[in-house]
Amino acid sequence: MNLRQTLLTVVLIASLLIGSCAPTMLLAQPKETTPEKVPQTYRSRNFIVHSDVTPEKAKELLERLETMLSLISTYWGQPNRKTIECYVVDDLKNWPSGAIDPAALDSILGQAGITLAKGISNGRQFDMNAKVYAVSDLGVPQHEAVHAYCAQTFGTTGPVWYSEGMAEMGMYWKKGDASVNANPIVIDYLKKAEPKSLNEIVNGEEFTGDSWQNYAWRWALCHLLANNANYQKRFRPLGLALLQKKNTSFEQVYGSMAEEIIFEYLLFLENMEAGYRVDLCSWNWQVRPRKLRGIRPTKIDVEAKAGWQPTRAQLIEGQEYEFTTDGTWSILENGEPVNADGTETGAGKLVGIMFEDYELSEEIELGALGKFTAPANGHLFLRCRDSWGALADNEGEIEFQIREFDADAKPLPMPGE
Ligand SMILES: [Zn+2]
């Protein structure tokens, strides 16, 4: 084997094409004709941006990119080592011919973006340079910059579901804010469509730039796993291992929790809206239910600022139960405190649901005091009724007591007694 052959076997020219940010294809607005502007070059700590947007917009874009980069490099625990070069196009007519890489032209014309990464890789070691080409609006430069950071930092961007799901998250990421703020069209689609199975998202025959709908599913899965208290601890190491091409898979990491993840994924799709907080609505799998016996009630505190919460009470279909509550809560920051009957419109009312075999019953209207017949067998969960996207500003908790109804027993205390 001569030297030339040795070099050829060891050194591979690696090339990644990371494709169009699909949501923008749907959302592209008809452009106002912009006055002719010559592309200028702008720099910040980690970025060099060539763009024909106004200097004010360019400055704002650099700030958004730096903020996003700081969030994602903290998340992955790897500082950005190389400047990320971006071509951000407002109107292609403003650009001299040849200024944009021909491989990126279709994406720009399609009102989307693409990241072209080229370099040398011999397995473990790599030296990649990524260039971002993106239209100027709707978060496309941010989405593509996530790919560029991954390509330059890890030599790869990971499998499609992870790469595109995380790039979409990067586009929406706000510091200290875990709430859902995806495009309303994306949220609306996810709520109405037949849910795509996790297996289809993770293992489907899918490719980058395929369709905005596929991007929506990838975002939903990554957002859930990154924010849900039950899964987030495993999600970051899984992502890092995928980026570092270590031998791992979604199935290896989450296989033992598959039923739990599917249950929470479907619940997320059902209740998702702007402002929804996956972290506040994580299901509590630790608390095990018990059958209620005798006249001693089971007591539990229910927080206003959370999704369904376990009571430990395993109810039996057809059996009558009585309950009482104590305390007040509010469904707005510094809002008017109300008891578990809620307001006149029913907001802030205590409601229940039964969980059995990863299925939920219809909601049960409870309130501050009363009796009800269990509609099914199952573990009773409770929450303060409020829009799913508006839990974060709720305050207070209410004590709840429940037992089998017994006409001869001393009545439970009245609310506030
Ligand atoms: Zn992408």
Short mmCIF file of N, CA and C in Angstrom, two decimals, residues 109-271:
data_model
loop_
_atom_site.label_atom_id
_atom_site.label_comp_id
_atom_site.label_asym_id
_atom_site.label_seq_id
_atom_site.Cartn_x
_atom_site.Cartn_y
_atom_site.Cartn_z
N LEU A 109 -35.00 29.94 -3.05
CA LEU A 109 -36.17 30.21 -3.90
C LEU A 109 -37.43 29.61 -3.29
N GLY A 110 -37.29 28.53 -2.55
CA GLY A 110 -38.43 27.89 -1.88
C GLY A 110 -38.75 28.54 -0.54
N GLN A 111 -38.20 29.75 -0.29
CA GLN A 111 -38.46 30.47 0.96
C GLN A 111 -38.06 29.65 2.19
N ALA A 112 -36.92 28.94 2.06
CA ALA A 112 -36.48 28.10 3.17
C ALA A 112 -35.00 28.34 3.42
N GLY A 113 -34.32 27.33 3.91
CA GLY A 113 -32.90 27.47 4.20
C GLY A 113 -32.18 26.14 4.05
N ILE A 114 -30.87 26.20 4.00
CA ILE A 114 -30.07 24.98 3.91
C ILE A 114 -28.71 25.24 4.56
N THR A 115 -28.15 24.21 5.14
CA THR A 115 -26.80 24.32 5.70
C THR A 115 -25.89 23.38 4.91
N LEU A 116 -24.83 23.93 4.37
CA LEU A 116 -23.87 23.12 3.62
C LEU A 116 -22.62 22.97 4.46
N ALA A 117 -22.29 21.73 4.81
CA ALA A 117 -21.10 21.49 5.62
C ALA A 117 -20.11 20.66 4.83
N LYS A 118 -18.87 21.12 4.80
CA LYS A 118 -17.84 20.37 4.08
C LYS A 118 -16.62 20.28 4.97
N GLY A 119 -15.82 19.23 4.76
CA GLY A 119 -14.61 19.14 5.55
C GLY A 119 -14.01 17.77 5.51
N ILE A 120 -13.15 17.54 6.46
CA ILE A 120 -12.39 16.29 6.50
C ILE A 120 -12.80 15.51 7.73
N SER A 121 -12.96 14.22 7.55
CA SER A 121 -13.31 13.39 8.69
C SER A 121 -12.63 12.04 8.53
N ASN A 122 -12.00 11.55 9.59
CA ASN A 122 -11.46 10.19 9.52
C ASN A 122 -12.03 9.37 10.67
N GLY A 123 -13.34 9.47 10.82
CA GLY A 123 -13.99 8.71 11.88
C GLY A 123 -14.11 9.57 13.11
N ARG A 124 -13.16 9.42 14.05
CA ARG A 124 -13.28 10.15 15.31
C ARG A 124 -12.96 11.63 15.15
N GLN A 125 -11.97 11.91 14.28
CA GLN A 125 -11.57 13.31 14.16
C GLN A 125 -12.22 13.91 12.94
N PHE A 126 -12.52 15.19 13.06
CA PHE A 126 -13.18 15.84 11.94
C PHE A 126 -12.80 17.31 11.96
N ASP A 127 -12.96 17.93 10.84
CA ASP A 127 -12.76 19.36 10.74
C ASP A 127 -13.75 19.86 9.71
N MET A 128 -14.90 20.30 10.20
CA MET A 128 -15.98 20.66 9.29
C MET A 128 -16.21 22.16 9.29
N ASN A 129 -16.55 22.67 8.12
CA ASN A 129 -16.97 24.07 8.00
C ASN A 129 -18.37 24.11 7.42
N ALA A 130 -19.25 24.78 8.15
CA ALA A 130 -20.65 24.82 7.72
C ALA A 130 -21.01 26.23 7.31
N LYS A 131 -21.77 26.33 6.24
CA LYS A 131 -22.30 27.63 5.84
C LYS A 131 -23.82 27.56 5.80
N VAL A 132 -24.42 28.61 6.33
CA VAL A 132 -25.87 28.69 6.39
C VAL A 132 -26.37 29.57 5.26
N TYR A 133 -27.38 29.09 4.55
CA TYR A 133 -28.08 29.91 3.56
C TYR A 133 -29.54 29.93 3.96
N ALA A 134 -30.08 31.12 4.14
CA ALA A 134 -31.46 31.16 4.64
C ALA A 134 -32.16 32.42 4.18
N VAL A 135 -33.48 32.31 4.02
CA VAL A 135 -34.26 33.53 3.82
C VAL A 135 -34.31 34.27 5.16
N SER A 136 -34.70 35.55 5.11
CA SER A 136 -34.42 36.40 6.27
C SER A 136 -35.48 36.32 7.36
N ASP A 137 -36.61 35.67 7.09
CA ASP A 137 -37.65 35.77 8.12
C ASP A 137 -38.06 34.42 8.71
N LEU A 138 -38.95 34.50 9.68
CA LEU A 138 -39.60 33.32 10.26
C LEU A 138 -38.65 32.31 10.91
N GLY A 139 -37.56 32.82 11.45
CA GLY A 139 -36.71 31.92 12.24
C GLY A 139 -35.83 30.98 11.44
N VAL A 140 -35.85 31.10 10.10
CA VAL A 140 -35.06 30.17 9.30
C VAL A 140 -33.56 30.27 9.60
N PRO A 141 -32.99 31.48 9.70
CA PRO A 141 -31.56 31.52 10.03
C PRO A 141 -31.25 30.83 11.36
N GLN A 142 -32.13 30.97 12.33
CA GLN A 142 -31.89 30.32 13.64
C GLN A 142 -31.92 28.81 13.51
N HIS A 143 -32.93 28.30 12.79
CA HIS A 143 -33.03 26.86 12.58
C HIS A 143 -31.75 26.33 11.92
N GLU A 144 -31.31 26.99 10.86
CA GLU A 144 -30.12 26.52 10.13
C GLU A 144 -28.86 26.66 10.97
N ALA A 145 -28.80 27.71 11.81
CA ALA A 145 -27.61 27.91 12.63
C ALA A 145 -27.43 26.78 13.66
N VAL A 146 -28.54 26.15 14.08
CA VAL A 146 -28.43 24.98 14.97
C VAL A 146 -27.70 23.86 14.22
N HIS A 147 -28.08 23.63 12.95
CA HIS A 147 -27.39 22.61 12.15
C HIS A 147 -25.90 22.94 12.02
N ALA A 148 -25.61 24.21 11.74
CA ALA A 148 -24.21 24.60 11.51
C ALA A 148 -23.37 24.38 12.77
N TYR A 149 -23.94 24.76 13.92
CA TYR A 149 -23.24 24.54 15.19
C TYR A 149 -22.97 23.04 15.39
N CYS A 150 -23.98 22.21 15.17
CA CYS A 150 -23.81 20.76 15.37
C CYS A 150 -22.77 20.21 14.41
N ALA A 151 -22.84 20.60 13.14
CA ALA A 151 -21.90 20.07 12.14
C ALA A 151 -20.47 20.44 12.51
N GLN A 152 -20.25 21.69 12.93
CA GLN A 152 -18.88 22.14 13.23
C GLN A 152 -18.39 21.61 14.58
N THR A 153 -19.32 21.41 15.52
CA THR A 153 -18.93 21.00 16.86
C THR A 153 -18.82 19.49 17.01
N PHE A 154 -19.72 18.76 16.31
CA PHE A 154 -19.75 17.30 16.47
C PHE A 154 -19.39 16.55 15.19
N GLY A 155 -19.28 17.25 14.09
CA GLY A 155 -18.98 16.59 12.82
C GLY A 155 -20.20 15.97 12.18
N THR A 156 -21.33 16.06 12.85
CA THR A 156 -22.58 15.50 12.33
C THR A 156 -23.73 16.24 13.00
N THR A 157 -24.93 16.07 12.49
CA THR A 157 -26.08 16.70 13.14
C THR A 157 -27.04 15.65 13.71
N GLY A 158 -26.65 14.39 13.63
CA GLY A 158 -27.50 13.33 14.20
C GLY A 158 -28.55 12.87 13.21
N PRO A 159 -29.35 11.86 13.61
CA PRO A 159 -30.41 11.36 12.73
C PRO A 159 -31.47 12.44 12.47
N VAL A 160 -32.18 12.28 11.38
CA VAL A 160 -33.10 13.33 10.92
C VAL A 160 -34.09 13.78 11.99
N TRP A 161 -34.71 12.81 12.69
CA TRP A 161 -35.75 13.20 13.66
C TRP A 161 -35.14 14.11 14.73
N TYR A 162 -33.92 13.78 15.18
CA TYR A 162 -33.28 14.56 16.24
C TYR A 162 -32.75 15.89 15.69
N SER A 163 -32.06 15.81 14.57
CA SER A 163 -31.46 16.99 13.97
C SER A 163 -32.51 18.07 13.68
N GLU A 164 -33.59 17.67 13.01
CA GLU A 164 -34.61 18.65 12.63
C GLU A 164 -35.49 19.04 13.81
N GLY A 165 -35.78 18.08 14.69
CA GLY A 165 -36.57 18.41 15.88
C GLY A 165 -35.86 19.43 16.75
N MET A 166 -34.55 19.25 16.95
CA MET A 166 -33.80 20.18 17.78
C MET A 166 -33.58 21.52 17.09
N ALA A 167 -33.45 21.50 15.75
CA ALA A 167 -33.30 22.78 15.03
C ALA A 167 -34.59 23.59 15.13
N GLU A 168 -35.74 22.90 15.07
CA GLU A 168 -37.00 23.60 15.26
C GLU A 168 -37.09 24.15 16.68
N MET A 169 -36.64 23.36 17.66
CA MET A 169 -36.64 23.85 19.04
C MET A 169 -35.75 25.08 19.17
N GLY A 170 -34.57 25.04 18.53
CA GLY A 170 -33.65 26.17 18.58
C GLY A 170 -34.29 27.43 18.04
N MET A 171 -35.12 27.25 17.02
CA MET A 171 -35.81 28.38 16.42
C MET A 171 -36.78 29.04 17.40
N TYR A 172 -37.39 28.21 18.26
CA TYR A 172 -38.41 28.73 19.19
C TYR A 172 -37.85 29.03 20.58
N TRP A 173 -36.61 28.62 20.85
CA TRP A 173 -36.06 28.65 22.20
C TRP A 173 -36.01 30.06 22.78
N LYS A 174 -36.54 30.21 23.99
CA LYS A 174 -36.41 31.48 24.72
C LYS A 174 -35.83 31.17 26.08
N LYS A 175 -34.93 32.03 26.52
CA LYS A 175 -34.24 31.76 27.78
C LYS A 175 -35.24 31.70 28.94
N GLY A 176 -35.12 30.66 29.77
CA GLY A 176 -35.95 30.55 30.96
C GLY A 176 -37.43 30.38 30.67
N ASP A 177 -37.79 29.98 29.45
CA ASP A 177 -39.21 29.84 29.11
C ASP A 177 -39.42 28.51 28.40
N ALA A 178 -40.05 27.57 29.10
CA ALA A 178 -40.24 26.23 28.53
C ALA A 178 -41.60 26.10 27.85
N SER A 179 -42.35 27.20 27.73
CA SER A 179 -43.71 27.07 27.21
C SER A 179 -43.70 26.84 25.69
N VAL A 180 -44.79 26.23 25.22
CA VAL A 180 -44.95 26.01 23.79
C VAL A 180 -45.18 27.36 23.10
N ASN A 181 -44.32 27.69 22.15
CA ASN A 181 -44.54 28.91 21.37
C ASN A 181 -44.33 28.64 19.89
N ALA A 182 -44.68 27.42 19.47
CA ALA A 182 -44.56 27.06 18.06
C ALA A 182 -45.57 27.86 17.24
N ASN A 183 -45.34 27.87 15.93
CA ASN A 183 -46.25 28.56 15.04
C ASN A 183 -47.68 28.03 15.22
N PRO A 184 -48.67 28.93 15.29
CA PRO A 184 -50.07 28.48 15.49
C PRO A 184 -50.54 27.46 14.46
N ILE A 185 -50.04 27.55 13.24
CA ILE A 185 -50.45 26.59 12.20
C ILE A 185 -49.91 25.20 12.53
N VAL A 186 -48.70 25.16 13.08
CA VAL A 186 -48.08 23.89 13.48
C VAL A 186 -48.88 23.27 14.63
N ILE A 187 -49.23 24.09 15.63
CA ILE A 187 -49.99 23.59 16.78
C ILE A 187 -51.35 23.06 16.32
N ASP A 188 -52.01 23.82 15.48
CA ASP A 188 -53.33 23.44 15.00
C ASP A 188 -53.26 22.12 14.23
N TYR A 189 -52.25 21.97 13.40
CA TYR A 189 -52.07 20.72 12.64
C TYR A 189 -51.87 19.53 13.59
N LEU A 190 -50.98 19.71 14.57
CA LEU A 190 -50.67 18.59 15.47
C LEU A 190 -51.90 18.15 16.27
N LYS A 191 -52.74 19.10 16.63
CA LYS A 191 -53.92 18.76 17.43
C LYS A 191 -54.98 18.04 16.60
N LYS A 192 -55.06 18.38 15.32
CA LYS A 192 -56.15 17.83 14.51
C LYS A 192 -55.76 16.55 13.76
N ALA A 193 -54.47 16.39 13.48
CA ALA A 193 -54.05 15.26 12.65
C ALA A 193 -54.12 13.96 13.43
N GLU A 194 -54.23 12.85 12.72
CA GLU A 194 -54.07 11.53 13.31
C GLU A 194 -52.65 11.45 13.87
N PRO A 195 -52.50 11.16 15.19
CA PRO A 195 -51.15 11.20 15.75
C PRO A 195 -50.19 10.25 15.03
N LYS A 196 -49.04 10.76 14.71
CA LYS A 196 -47.99 9.93 14.09
C LYS A 196 -47.32 9.13 15.21
N SER A 197 -47.11 7.85 14.98
CA SER A 197 -46.53 7.03 16.05
C SER A 197 -45.06 7.41 16.27
N LEU A 198 -44.58 7.16 17.50
CA LEU A 198 -43.18 7.46 17.80
C LEU A 198 -42.26 6.67 16.88
N ASN A 199 -42.62 5.43 16.58
CA ASN A 199 -41.81 4.61 15.69
C ASN A 199 -41.71 5.25 14.31
N GLU A 200 -42.83 5.79 13.81
CA GLU A 200 -42.79 6.46 12.50
C GLU A 200 -41.89 7.70 12.54
N ILE A 201 -41.96 8.45 13.65
CA ILE A 201 -41.14 9.67 13.73
C ILE A 201 -39.66 9.30 13.78
N VAL A 202 -39.33 8.31 14.60
CA VAL A 202 -37.92 8.00 14.85
C VAL A 202 -37.33 7.11 13.76
N ASN A 203 -38.11 6.15 13.28
CA ASN A 203 -37.55 5.17 12.34
C ASN A 203 -38.14 5.23 10.94
N GLY A 204 -39.03 6.18 10.70
CA GLY A 204 -39.68 6.24 9.39
C GLY A 204 -38.69 6.54 8.27
N GLU A 205 -39.10 6.22 7.06
CA GLU A 205 -38.27 6.51 5.88
C GLU A 205 -38.43 7.99 5.57
N GLU A 206 -37.73 8.81 6.35
CA GLU A 206 -37.92 10.23 6.18
C GLU A 206 -36.58 10.90 5.91
N PHE A 207 -36.64 12.05 5.31
CA PHE A 207 -35.40 12.73 4.97
C PHE A 207 -35.57 14.21 5.26
N THR A 208 -34.44 14.87 5.35
CA THR A 208 -34.44 16.27 5.70
C THR A 208 -35.11 17.08 4.59
N GLY A 209 -35.89 18.09 4.98
CA GLY A 209 -36.57 18.91 3.98
C GLY A 209 -37.78 18.25 3.37
N ASP A 210 -38.31 17.19 4.02
CA ASP A 210 -39.41 16.45 3.38
C ASP A 210 -40.75 17.21 3.40
N SER A 211 -41.25 17.54 4.58
CA SER A 211 -42.51 18.28 4.60
C SER A 211 -42.65 19.00 5.93
N TRP A 212 -43.35 20.12 5.95
CA TRP A 212 -43.48 20.86 7.21
C TRP A 212 -44.23 20.04 8.24
N GLN A 213 -45.12 19.15 7.79
CA GLN A 213 -45.85 18.30 8.74
C GLN A 213 -44.88 17.37 9.49
N ASN A 214 -43.93 16.77 8.77
CA ASN A 214 -42.95 15.90 9.44
C ASN A 214 -42.09 16.69 10.42
N TYR A 215 -41.78 17.93 10.06
CA TYR A 215 -41.01 18.78 10.98
C TYR A 215 -41.81 19.04 12.25
N ALA A 216 -43.11 19.20 12.10
CA ALA A 216 -43.97 19.45 13.26
C ALA A 216 -43.92 18.26 14.24
N TRP A 217 -43.99 17.03 13.72
CA TRP A 217 -43.94 15.84 14.59
C TRP A 217 -42.59 15.73 15.29
N ARG A 218 -41.52 16.01 14.54
CA ARG A 218 -40.17 15.92 15.15
C ARG A 218 -40.02 16.94 16.26
N TRP A 219 -40.54 18.15 16.00
CA TRP A 219 -40.47 19.18 17.04
C TRP A 219 -41.26 18.73 18.28
N ALA A 220 -42.48 18.20 18.06
CA ALA A 220 -43.33 17.81 19.19
C ALA A 220 -42.62 16.77 20.06
N LEU A 221 -42.02 15.76 19.42
CA LEU A 221 -41.33 14.72 20.18
C LEU A 221 -40.13 15.28 20.94
N CYS A 222 -39.31 16.08 20.28
CA CYS A 222 -38.13 16.65 20.96
C CYS A 222 -38.55 17.60 22.08
N HIS A 223 -39.58 18.41 21.85
CA HIS A 223 -40.02 19.34 22.88
C HIS A 223 -40.52 18.58 24.11
N LEU A 224 -41.26 17.51 23.88
CA LEU A 224 -41.77 16.71 25.00
C LEU A 224 -40.62 16.10 25.79
N LEU A 225 -39.70 15.43 25.08
CA LEU A 225 -38.62 14.72 25.77
C LEU A 225 -37.65 15.67 26.46
N ALA A 226 -37.46 16.85 25.90
CA ALA A 226 -36.51 17.81 26.48
C ALA A 226 -37.08 18.50 27.72
N ASN A 227 -38.41 18.54 27.85
CA ASN A 227 -39.01 19.31 28.93
C ASN A 227 -39.75 18.50 29.99
N ASN A 228 -40.15 17.28 29.66
CA ASN A 228 -40.92 16.47 30.60
C ASN A 228 -40.00 15.91 31.70
N ALA A 229 -40.41 16.07 32.95
CA ALA A 229 -39.58 15.67 34.08
C ALA A 229 -39.22 14.18 34.05
N ASN A 230 -40.07 13.35 33.43
CA ASN A 230 -39.81 11.90 33.40
C ASN A 230 -38.75 11.50 32.38
N TYR A 231 -38.55 12.31 31.35
CA TYR A 231 -37.70 11.88 30.22
C TYR A 231 -36.52 12.79 29.94
N GLN A 232 -36.52 13.99 30.52
CA GLN A 232 -35.49 14.95 30.11
C GLN A 232 -34.09 14.54 30.54
N LYS A 233 -33.98 13.82 31.68
CA LYS A 233 -32.64 13.44 32.14
C LYS A 233 -31.95 12.50 31.15
N ARG A 234 -32.73 11.67 30.46
CA ARG A 234 -32.12 10.75 29.50
C ARG A 234 -31.98 11.36 28.11
N PHE A 235 -32.69 12.48 27.89
CA PHE A 235 -32.74 13.00 26.52
C PHE A 235 -31.45 13.69 26.10
N ARG A 236 -30.87 14.46 27.00
CA ARG A 236 -29.64 15.17 26.65
C ARG A 236 -28.48 14.19 26.37
N PRO A 237 -28.25 13.21 27.27
CA PRO A 237 -27.20 12.22 26.96
C PRO A 237 -27.47 11.42 25.69
N LEU A 238 -28.76 11.10 25.44
CA LEU A 238 -29.09 10.39 24.19
C LEU A 238 -28.68 11.24 23.00
N GLY A 239 -29.05 12.53 23.04
CA GLY A 239 -28.72 13.43 21.93
C GLY A 239 -27.22 13.55 21.73
N LEU A 240 -26.49 13.70 22.83
CA LEU A 240 -25.03 13.81 22.72
C LEU A 240 -24.42 12.54 22.13
N ALA A 241 -24.94 11.39 22.57
CA ALA A 241 -24.44 10.12 22.05
C ALA A 241 -24.73 10.00 20.56
N LEU A 242 -25.92 10.45 20.13
CA LEU A 242 -26.25 10.40 18.70
C LEU A 242 -25.33 11.32 17.92
N LEU A 243 -25.05 12.50 18.50
CA LEU A 243 -24.17 13.46 17.81
C LEU A 243 -22.74 12.95 17.76
N GLN A 244 -22.35 12.20 18.78
CA GLN A 244 -20.98 11.68 18.81
C GLN A 244 -20.89 10.29 18.21
N LYS A 245 -21.96 9.88 17.55
CA LYS A 245 -22.04 8.60 16.84
C LYS A 245 -21.71 7.42 17.74
N LYS A 246 -22.08 7.51 19.00
CA LYS A 246 -21.88 6.37 19.88
C LYS A 246 -23.01 5.38 19.63
N ASN A 247 -22.75 4.15 20.00
CA ASN A 247 -23.69 3.09 19.72
C ASN A 247 -24.90 3.19 20.68
N THR A 248 -25.94 3.85 20.22
CA THR A 248 -27.13 3.97 21.05
C THR A 248 -28.33 4.18 20.14
N SER A 249 -29.51 4.15 20.72
CA SER A 249 -30.71 4.40 19.92
C SER A 249 -31.83 4.87 20.84
N PHE A 250 -32.84 5.44 20.24
CA PHE A 250 -34.03 5.86 20.97
C PHE A 250 -34.61 4.66 21.73
N GLU A 251 -34.67 3.50 21.08
CA GLU A 251 -35.26 2.30 21.69
C GLU A 251 -34.47 1.86 22.91
N GLN A 252 -33.13 1.89 22.79
CA GLN A 252 -32.29 1.47 23.93
C GLN A 252 -32.54 2.34 25.15
N VAL A 253 -32.66 3.65 24.91
CA VAL A 253 -32.77 4.59 26.02
C VAL A 253 -34.18 4.62 26.61
N TYR A 254 -35.19 4.58 25.75
CA TYR A 254 -36.56 4.79 26.21
C TYR A 254 -37.45 3.55 26.11
N GLY A 255 -36.90 2.45 25.63
CA GLY A 255 -37.73 1.26 25.41
C GLY A 255 -38.50 0.82 26.63
N SER A 256 -37.85 0.88 27.81
CA SER A 256 -38.51 0.40 29.03
C SER A 256 -39.62 1.35 29.48
N MET A 257 -39.66 2.57 28.92
CA MET A 257 -40.68 3.54 29.31
C MET A 257 -41.67 3.78 28.17
N ALA A 258 -41.71 2.88 27.21
CA ALA A 258 -42.47 3.15 25.99
C ALA A 258 -43.93 3.49 26.25
N GLU A 259 -44.59 2.70 27.13
CA GLU A 259 -46.02 2.95 27.35
C GLU A 259 -46.25 4.32 27.99
N GLU A 260 -45.36 4.67 28.93
CA GLU A 260 -45.49 5.96 29.60
C GLU A 260 -45.30 7.11 28.61
N ILE A 261 -44.26 6.98 27.76
CA ILE A 261 -44.00 8.06 26.79
C ILE A 261 -45.16 8.21 25.81
N ILE A 262 -45.68 7.08 25.33
CA ILE A 262 -46.79 7.16 24.36
C ILE A 262 -48.00 7.84 25.01
N PHE A 263 -48.29 7.45 26.26
CA PHE A 263 -49.42 8.07 26.97
C PHE A 263 -49.22 9.58 27.07
N GLU A 264 -48.02 10.02 27.48
CA GLU A 264 -47.80 11.46 27.68
C GLU A 264 -47.71 12.21 26.35
N TYR A 265 -47.21 11.53 25.34
CA TYR A 265 -47.13 12.12 24.00
C TYR A 265 -48.55 12.41 23.47
N LEU A 266 -49.47 11.45 23.62
CA LEU A 266 -50.84 11.65 23.15
C LEU A 266 -51.55 12.74 23.96
N LEU A 267 -51.27 12.77 25.26
CA LEU A 267 -51.87 13.79 26.12
C LEU A 267 -51.34 15.19 25.74
N PHE A 268 -50.06 15.24 25.42
CA PHE A 268 -49.44 16.50 24.99
C PHE A 268 -50.10 16.99 23.71
N LEU A 269 -50.30 16.11 22.74
CA LEU A 269 -50.93 16.51 21.48
C LEU A 269 -52.36 16.99 21.72
N GLU A 270 -53.06 16.31 22.63
CA GLU A 270 -54.45 16.65 22.89
C GLU A 270 -54.57 18.03 23.55
N ASN A 271 -53.73 18.31 24.53
CA ASN A 271 -53.88 19.53 25.33
C ASN A 271 -52.99 20.68 24.86
#
